Tab-separated table of C-alpha atoms in Angstrom:
chain	number	residue	atom	x	y	z
K	1	MET	CA	-18.560	5.646	79.000
K	2	PRO	CA	-15.013	4.534	78.059
K	3	SER	CA	-13.349	6.622	80.765
K	4	GLU	CA	-11.894	5.985	84.179
K	5	LEU	CA	-14.010	8.627	85.914
K	6	PRO	CA	-17.770	9.222	85.489
K	7	LEU	CA	-17.169	12.867	84.558
K	8	VAL	CA	-17.841	14.389	81.139
K	9	GLN	CA	-16.667	17.731	79.776
K	10	ALA	CA	-19.632	19.643	78.372
K	11	PRO	CA	-19.316	20.775	74.748
K	12	MET	CA	-19.336	24.580	75.084
K	13	ALA	CA	-19.585	26.048	71.600
K	14	GLY	CA	-18.472	29.518	70.652
K	15	GLY	CA	-15.039	29.539	72.276
K	16	PRO	CA	-14.762	27.843	75.687
K	17	SER	CA	-14.358	24.315	74.307
K	18	THR	CA	-10.908	23.744	72.818
K	19	PRO	CA	-8.898	20.674	71.793
K	20	ALA	CA	-6.647	21.375	74.779
K	21	LEU	CA	-9.616	21.234	77.176
K	22	THR	CA	-10.972	18.055	75.610
K	23	ALA	CA	-7.564	16.384	75.874
K	24	ALA	CA	-6.927	17.574	79.424
K	25	VAL	CA	-10.223	16.145	80.663
K	26	ALA	CA	-9.697	12.871	78.808
K	27	ASP	CA	-6.147	12.435	80.044
K	28	ALA	CA	-7.289	13.124	83.623
K	29	GLY	CA	-9.643	10.162	83.373
K	30	GLY	CA	-12.824	11.924	82.272
K	31	TYR	CA	-14.549	12.036	78.896
K	32	GLY	CA	-14.058	14.989	76.564
K	33	PHE	CA	-16.140	16.584	73.833
K	34	VAL	CA	-15.439	18.676	70.758
K	35	ALA	CA	-18.128	21.356	70.314
K	36	ALA	CA	-19.081	21.538	66.640
K	37	GLY	CA	-21.553	24.403	67.017
K	38	TYR	CA	-20.631	27.536	64.984
K	39	LEU	CA	-17.692	25.766	63.326
K	40	SER	CA	-17.600	25.122	59.595
K	41	ALA	CA	-17.380	21.508	58.502
K	42	GLU	CA	-13.699	22.047	57.740
K	43	GLY	CA	-13.215	23.711	61.133
K	44	LEU	CA	-14.752	20.681	62.808
K	45	ARG	CA	-12.495	18.358	60.840
K	46	GLU	CA	-9.468	20.339	62.001
K	47	ALA	CA	-10.663	20.400	65.632
K	48	ILE	CA	-11.023	16.609	65.643
K	49	ALA	CA	-7.599	16.159	64.072
K	50	THR	CA	-5.961	18.559	66.543
K	51	THR	CA	-7.605	16.842	69.501
K	52	ARG	CA	-6.262	13.507	68.308
K	53	THR	CA	-2.734	14.910	68.304
K	54	LEU	CA	-3.191	15.826	71.983
K	55	THR	CA	-4.798	12.661	73.359
K	56	GLY	CA	-5.188	9.041	72.411
K	57	ALA	CA	-8.364	8.731	74.475
K	58	PRO	CA	-11.782	8.432	72.819
K	59	PHE	CA	-13.899	11.587	72.758
K	60	GLY	CA	-17.223	12.802	71.433
K	61	VAL	CA	-18.503	15.535	69.130
K	62	ASN	CA	-21.643	17.585	69.769
K	63	LEU	CA	-23.870	18.767	66.903
K	64	PHE	CA	-26.755	21.252	66.811
K	65	VAL	CA	-29.968	19.851	65.339
K	66	PRO	CA	-31.428	22.569	63.062
K	67	SER	CA	-34.231	24.604	64.596
K	68	PRO	CA	-37.325	25.644	62.594
K	69	PRO	CA	-37.235	29.203	61.184
K	70	GLY	CA	-38.632	31.946	63.397
K	71	ASP	CA	-41.304	34.486	62.506
K	72	PRO	CA	-39.708	37.317	60.447
K	73	GLY	CA	-42.141	39.872	61.850
K	74	ASP	CA	-41.210	38.996	65.428
K	75	VAL	CA	-37.522	39.243	64.563
K	76	ALA	CA	-38.066	42.645	62.932
K	77	ARG	CA	-39.824	43.921	66.043
K	78	TYR	CA	-36.898	42.780	68.193
K	79	ALA	CA	-34.486	44.521	65.824
K	80	ALA	CA	-36.438	47.746	66.355
K	81	ALA	CA	-36.234	47.300	70.127
K	82	LEU	CA	-32.430	46.983	69.846
K	83	GLN	CA	-31.931	50.342	68.118
K	84	PRO	CA	-30.784	52.095	71.333
K	85	GLU	CA	-27.988	49.504	71.562
K	86	VAL	CA	-27.080	50.174	67.926
K	87	LYS	CA	-26.729	53.882	68.643
K	88	ARG	CA	-24.804	53.358	71.861
K	89	LEU	CA	-22.281	50.918	70.375
K	90	GLY	CA	-22.067	52.476	66.906
K	91	VAL	CA	-22.457	49.221	64.964
K	92	ALA	CA	-25.199	47.858	62.753
K	93	LEU	CA	-27.225	44.812	63.645
K	94	GLY	CA	-26.358	41.560	61.919
K	95	GLU	CA	-28.448	39.930	59.217
K	96	PRO	CA	-31.053	37.763	61.010
K	97	ARG	CA	-30.610	34.817	58.692
K	98	TRP	CA	-31.669	31.238	59.265
K	99	GLU	CA	-29.146	28.465	58.642
K	100	ASP	CA	-28.657	24.866	59.730
K	101	ASP	CA	-25.087	25.091	61.100
K	102	ALA	CA	-23.869	22.887	58.230
K	103	TYR	CA	-25.682	19.946	59.810
K	104	ASP	CA	-25.419	17.485	56.926
K	105	ALA	CA	-21.773	18.307	56.216
K	106	LYS	CA	-20.859	17.863	59.878
K	107	LEU	CA	-22.625	14.516	59.986
K	108	ASP	CA	-20.360	13.478	57.117
K	109	VAL	CA	-17.305	14.692	59.051
K	110	VAL	CA	-18.047	12.755	62.249
K	111	GLU	CA	-18.946	9.618	60.311
K	112	LEU	CA	-15.739	9.679	58.267
K	113	ALA	CA	-13.622	10.643	61.291
K	114	ARG	CA	-15.020	7.687	63.257
K	115	VAL	CA	-15.273	9.597	66.512
K	116	HIS	CA	-16.473	7.528	69.452
K	117	LEU	CA	-19.723	9.340	70.274
K	118	VAL	CA	-21.924	11.966	68.606
K	119	SER	CA	-24.249	13.940	70.846
K	120	PHE	CA	-27.088	16.146	69.646
K	121	THR	CA	-28.569	19.325	71.100
K	122	PHE	CA	-31.742	21.318	70.218
K	123	GLY	CA	-33.579	18.270	68.979
K	124	CYS	CA	-33.459	14.592	68.154
K	125	PRO	CA	-31.881	13.243	64.971
K	126	THR	CA	-34.059	11.017	62.849
K	127	PRO	CA	-33.959	7.255	63.390
K	128	GLN	CA	-32.325	7.033	59.964
K	129	ILE	CA	-29.445	9.282	61.031
K	130	ILE	CA	-28.959	7.337	64.263
K	131	GLU	CA	-28.931	4.068	62.351
K	132	ARG	CA	-26.430	5.519	59.882
K	133	LEU	CA	-24.086	6.475	62.725
K	134	HIS	CA	-24.538	3.065	64.348
K	135	ARG	CA	-23.583	1.364	61.095
K	136	ALA	CA	-20.393	3.449	61.085
K	137	GLY	CA	-19.580	2.210	64.602
K	138	LEU	CA	-20.485	5.444	66.433
K	139	GLN	CA	-22.600	5.787	69.550
K	140	VAL	CA	-25.278	8.455	69.879
K	141	ALA	CA	-26.427	10.671	72.755
K	142	VAL	CA	-29.365	13.101	72.696
K	143	THR	CA	-29.807	16.066	75.045
K	144	VAL	CA	-33.249	16.037	76.680
K	145	THR	CA	-35.037	18.330	79.122
K	146	SER	CA	-38.265	16.400	79.722
K	147	ALA	CA	-39.559	12.851	80.049
K	148	LEU	CA	-41.361	13.243	76.710
K	149	GLU	CA	-38.147	14.222	74.934
K	150	ALA	CA	-36.377	11.291	76.584
K	151	GLN	CA	-39.003	8.884	75.280
K	152	LEU	CA	-38.815	10.336	71.769
K	153	ALA	CA	-35.022	9.972	71.795
K	154	ALA	CA	-35.250	6.415	73.113
K	155	ASP	CA	-37.752	5.522	70.394
K	156	ALA	CA	-35.379	6.961	67.782
K	157	GLY	CA	-32.641	4.586	68.953
K	158	THR	CA	-30.268	6.735	71.015
K	159	ASP	CA	-27.658	4.954	73.139
K	160	LEU	CA	-27.450	7.641	75.822
K	161	LEU	CA	-29.531	10.508	77.179
K	162	THR	CA	-27.816	13.715	78.246
K	163	VAL	CA	-30.369	14.888	80.790
K	164	GLN	CA	-30.047	18.655	81.197
K	165	GLY	CA	-31.516	20.423	84.184
K	166	THR	CA	-32.475	24.078	84.113
K	167	GLU	CA	-29.458	24.846	86.340
K	168	ALA	CA	-27.127	24.416	83.344
K	169	GLY	CA	-25.253	27.368	81.913
K	170	GLY	CA	-25.523	28.269	78.242
K	171	HIS	CA	-28.254	27.087	75.926
K	172	GLN	CA	-31.019	24.834	77.116
K	173	GLY	CA	-31.094	21.824	74.811
K	174	SER	CA	-34.868	21.432	74.579
K	175	PHE	CA	-36.411	20.083	71.378
K	176	ALA	CA	-38.994	22.886	71.569
K	177	ASP	CA	-37.790	26.144	73.113
K	178	LEU	CA	-40.419	26.388	75.834
K	179	ALA	CA	-40.203	27.700	79.387
K	180	ALA	CA	-42.188	24.631	80.473
K	181	ASN	CA	-39.083	22.521	79.782
K	182	HIS	CA	-37.020	24.262	82.467
K	183	ARG	CA	-36.892	21.610	85.197
K	184	PRO	CA	-34.414	20.934	88.023
K	185	LEU	CA	-31.921	18.190	87.244
K	186	LEU	CA	-32.486	15.770	90.114
K	187	SER	CA	-36.256	15.666	89.732
K	188	LEU	CA	-35.876	15.370	85.956
K	189	LEU	CA	-33.546	12.379	86.335
K	190	ALA	CA	-36.092	10.716	88.609
K	191	GLN	CA	-38.910	11.288	86.094
K	192	ILE	CA	-36.934	9.953	83.164
K	193	ARG	CA	-35.661	6.925	85.079
K	194	GLU	CA	-39.295	5.868	85.515
K	195	THR	CA	-40.012	5.991	81.774
K	196	THR	CA	-36.924	4.533	80.057
K	197	ASP	CA	-33.882	2.390	80.801
K	198	VAL	CA	-31.583	4.256	78.381
K	199	PRO	CA	-28.433	5.240	80.359
K	200	MET	CA	-28.397	8.877	81.488
K	201	ILE	CA	-25.668	11.511	81.781
K	202	GLY	CA	-26.790	14.246	84.170
K	203	THR	CA	-25.851	17.885	83.643
K	204	GLY	CA	-26.798	21.216	85.177
K	205	GLY	CA	-25.238	23.176	88.019
K	206	VAL	CA	-22.683	20.531	89.019
K	207	MET	CA	-19.626	22.180	90.566
K	208	THR	CA	-18.527	19.951	93.444
K	209	GLY	CA	-18.073	16.323	94.353
K	210	ARG	CA	-21.175	16.474	96.502
K	211	ASP	CA	-23.166	17.759	93.496
K	212	ALA	CA	-21.779	14.947	91.348
K	213	ALA	CA	-22.576	12.305	93.963
K	214	ALA	CA	-26.185	13.513	94.115
K	215	VAL	CA	-26.541	13.207	90.325
K	216	LEU	CA	-25.026	9.726	90.301
K	217	GLY	CA	-27.257	8.786	93.210
K	218	ALA	CA	-30.283	9.895	91.162
K	219	GLY	CA	-29.523	7.264	88.551
K	220	ALA	CA	-27.082	8.870	86.115
K	221	ILE	CA	-24.088	6.830	84.928
K	222	ALA	CA	-21.981	9.995	84.543
K	223	VAL	CA	-22.022	13.716	85.254
K	224	GLN	CA	-21.371	16.437	82.687
K	225	LEU	CA	-19.484	19.580	83.755
K	226	GLY	CA	-19.427	22.883	81.896
K	227	THR	CA	-19.306	25.981	84.073
K	228	ALA	CA	-16.846	24.273	86.437
K	229	LEU	CA	-14.280	24.277	83.605
K	230	LEU	CA	-14.854	27.773	82.192
K	231	CYS	CA	-11.928	29.401	83.988
K	232	THR	CA	-9.359	26.660	83.481
K	233	PRO	CA	-6.242	27.581	81.484
K	234	GLN	CA	-7.228	25.079	78.789
K	235	ALA	CA	-10.642	26.684	78.133
K	236	GLY	CA	-11.027	29.274	75.406
K	237	THR	CA	-13.253	31.479	77.573
K	238	SER	CA	-12.633	35.175	76.864
K	239	ALA	CA	-10.830	37.345	79.402
K	240	LEU	CA	-13.955	39.495	79.779
K	241	HIS	CA	-16.117	36.460	80.521
K	242	ARG	CA	-13.597	35.048	82.996
K	243	GLN	CA	-13.320	38.326	84.872
K	244	ALA	CA	-17.090	38.741	85.130
K	245	LEU	CA	-17.380	35.219	86.531
K	246	LEU	CA	-14.645	35.714	89.091
K	247	ASP	CA	-15.102	39.278	90.349
K	248	GLY	CA	-18.707	38.940	91.510
K	249	ARG	CA	-19.978	42.050	89.746
K	250	TYR	CA	-23.183	40.211	88.771
K	251	THR	CA	-25.136	38.538	91.512
K	252	ASP	CA	-27.285	35.969	89.740
K	253	THR	CA	-28.028	34.120	86.517
K	254	ILE	CA	-31.012	34.368	84.202
K	255	LEU	CA	-32.615	32.252	81.488
K	256	THR	CA	-33.216	34.493	78.500
K	257	ARG	CA	-33.684	34.464	74.733
K	258	ALA	CA	-32.219	37.975	74.461
K	259	TYR	CA	-28.938	36.904	72.855
K	260	SER	CA	-29.775	34.064	70.499
K	261	GLY	CA	-33.508	33.477	70.283
K	262	ARG	CA	-33.181	30.322	72.394
K	263	PHE	CA	-33.341	30.161	76.158
K	264	ALA	CA	-29.850	30.192	77.642
K	265	ARG	CA	-28.546	30.790	81.160
K	266	GLY	CA	-25.962	33.461	81.861
K	267	LEU	CA	-25.000	36.179	84.303
K	268	VAL	CA	-27.587	38.931	84.750
K	269	ASN	CA	-25.898	41.870	83.034
K	270	ARG	CA	-27.642	44.990	81.705
K	271	PHE	CA	-28.454	43.604	78.264
K	272	ALA	CA	-30.003	40.461	79.692
K	273	LEU	CA	-32.152	42.474	82.087
K	274	GLU	CA	-33.296	45.118	79.616
K	275	HIS	CA	-34.076	42.784	76.728
K	276	ASP	CA	-35.303	39.681	78.544
K	277	GLY	CA	-38.765	38.890	77.283
K	278	GLN	CA	-38.373	40.927	74.069
K	279	ALA	CA	-36.575	38.383	71.912
K	280	PRO	CA	-38.749	35.916	69.969
K	281	PRO	CA	-38.121	32.161	69.737
K	282	ALA	CA	-36.045	32.504	66.572
K	283	TYR	CA	-32.708	30.687	66.589
K	284	PRO	CA	-30.286	31.279	64.948
K	285	GLU	CA	-31.801	34.478	63.522
K	286	VAL	CA	-31.519	36.385	66.809
K	287	HIS	CA	-28.014	34.982	67.352
K	288	HIS	CA	-26.891	36.548	64.060
K	289	LEU	CA	-28.868	39.743	64.748
K	290	THR	CA	-27.166	40.479	68.077
K	291	ARG	CA	-23.702	39.182	67.245
K	292	PRO	CA	-22.209	42.551	66.134
K	293	LEU	CA	-23.473	44.188	69.331
K	294	ARG	CA	-21.907	41.510	71.491
K	295	ALA	CA	-18.634	41.595	69.579
K	296	ALA	CA	-18.340	45.397	69.711
K	297	ALA	CA	-19.031	45.503	73.439
K	298	ALA	CA	-16.530	42.720	74.120
K	299	GLN	CA	-13.862	44.525	72.104
K	300	ALA	CA	-14.524	47.652	74.172
K	301	GLY	CA	-14.267	45.705	77.427
K	302	ASP	CA	-17.942	46.317	78.215
K	303	ALA	CA	-19.316	43.293	80.087
K	304	SER	CA	-22.817	44.750	80.278
K	305	VAL	CA	-23.735	43.528	76.786
K	306	PRO	CA	-22.174	40.167	75.796
K	307	ASN	CA	-23.622	36.841	76.795
K	308	LEU	CA	-21.789	35.598	79.887
K	309	TRP	CA	-22.955	31.998	80.061
K	310	ALA	CA	-22.899	30.446	83.532
K	311	GLY	CA	-24.737	27.756	85.442
K	312	THR	CA	-26.353	28.344	88.802
K	313	GLY	CA	-23.273	27.095	90.676
K	314	TRP	CA	-20.916	29.635	89.112
K	315	ARG	CA	-19.951	31.193	92.479
K	316	GLN	CA	-17.920	28.050	93.250
K	317	LEU	CA	-15.691	28.445	90.193
K	318	THR	CA	-11.973	27.831	90.565
K	319	THR	CA	-9.119	28.659	88.196
K	320	GLY	CA	-6.938	25.572	88.431
K	321	PRO	CA	-6.035	23.253	85.561
K	322	ALA	CA	-8.836	21.134	84.114
K	323	ALA	CA	-7.155	17.917	85.262
K	324	THR	CA	-6.984	19.175	88.841
K	325	ILE	CA	-10.666	20.087	88.859
K	326	ILE	CA	-11.738	16.778	87.323
K	327	ARG	CA	-9.717	14.724	89.792
K	328	ARG	CA	-10.842	16.775	92.787
K	329	ILE	CA	-14.539	16.499	91.916
K	330	ALA	CA	-14.161	12.764	91.321
K	331	ALA	CA	-12.379	12.249	94.642
K	332	ASP	CA	-14.883	14.376	96.548
K	333	ALA	CA	-17.783	12.520	94.890
K	334	ARG	CA	-16.391	9.202	96.083
K	335	GLN	CA	-15.976	10.610	99.572
K	336	ALA	CA	-19.520	12.019	99.594
K	337	ASP	CA	-20.868	8.635	98.536
K	338	VAL	CA	-19.196	6.804	101.433
């Protein structure tokens, strides 16, 4: 990684990732990412341009690989199960449509913008896409959650593996959305290290220097941080989300498809508890279906409904500037490694 410190800012789509956060991490010596998920192609172009006005350091862009359509009947049954929420919040469910997050258009954007690195989540790009990006001078990383996924990504020609343990907050980046892919980070790094020599970035539950040192000691060349940066001033995390993370009202995290149709880890609020196990593996259909419910509850200040993404180490969150957190974790990691 072309950065002074072996610390990477996770691309947190949907609000938390901002150009200011990317720049702050990069200027502190880490490596920043622009999260392309949920942005239009034009929105991504603007985010890259804005980030470049804030930092001269190289940074990456993360793209969602399109997921296969879900079963319409399963989605309809989940919509029926959500009717009590519709009545309580007084809003209609969203249209459970499938779409590819403007995948092809965003590939064009990152290629033309000549960003340093493009990472992929929810699947592996084709060898042809990886070769296309290589020809344009870009490096490629693929998020993996198993040794099999790591081998598939290596065979496709990836330069880096972002190895995601089940401790990570937000969406699990598995190729196939299966509970069997939920594995602890350190053991996953050890498994993958035995099967491929592609450099690894480890991510999942890292909050402290000691955590980072353990990941580096397990063979990763860098450590990716997400939850640790959620409450920094540079993050775009909502006030409701920040408060729920900091006030301790929820006591644990859960992996659930309830919000989006893909497994994701967040705080255990009422919605997550009541609807866990009901949602089918249908992303982004379920994401669009539940979005009006989440938005209405957030507007009303009701934290019992929205997704409150958080990794397992969320209790150690701090609210200082991103640069302070990056430098402290790096310093503590060096100390722990002595």
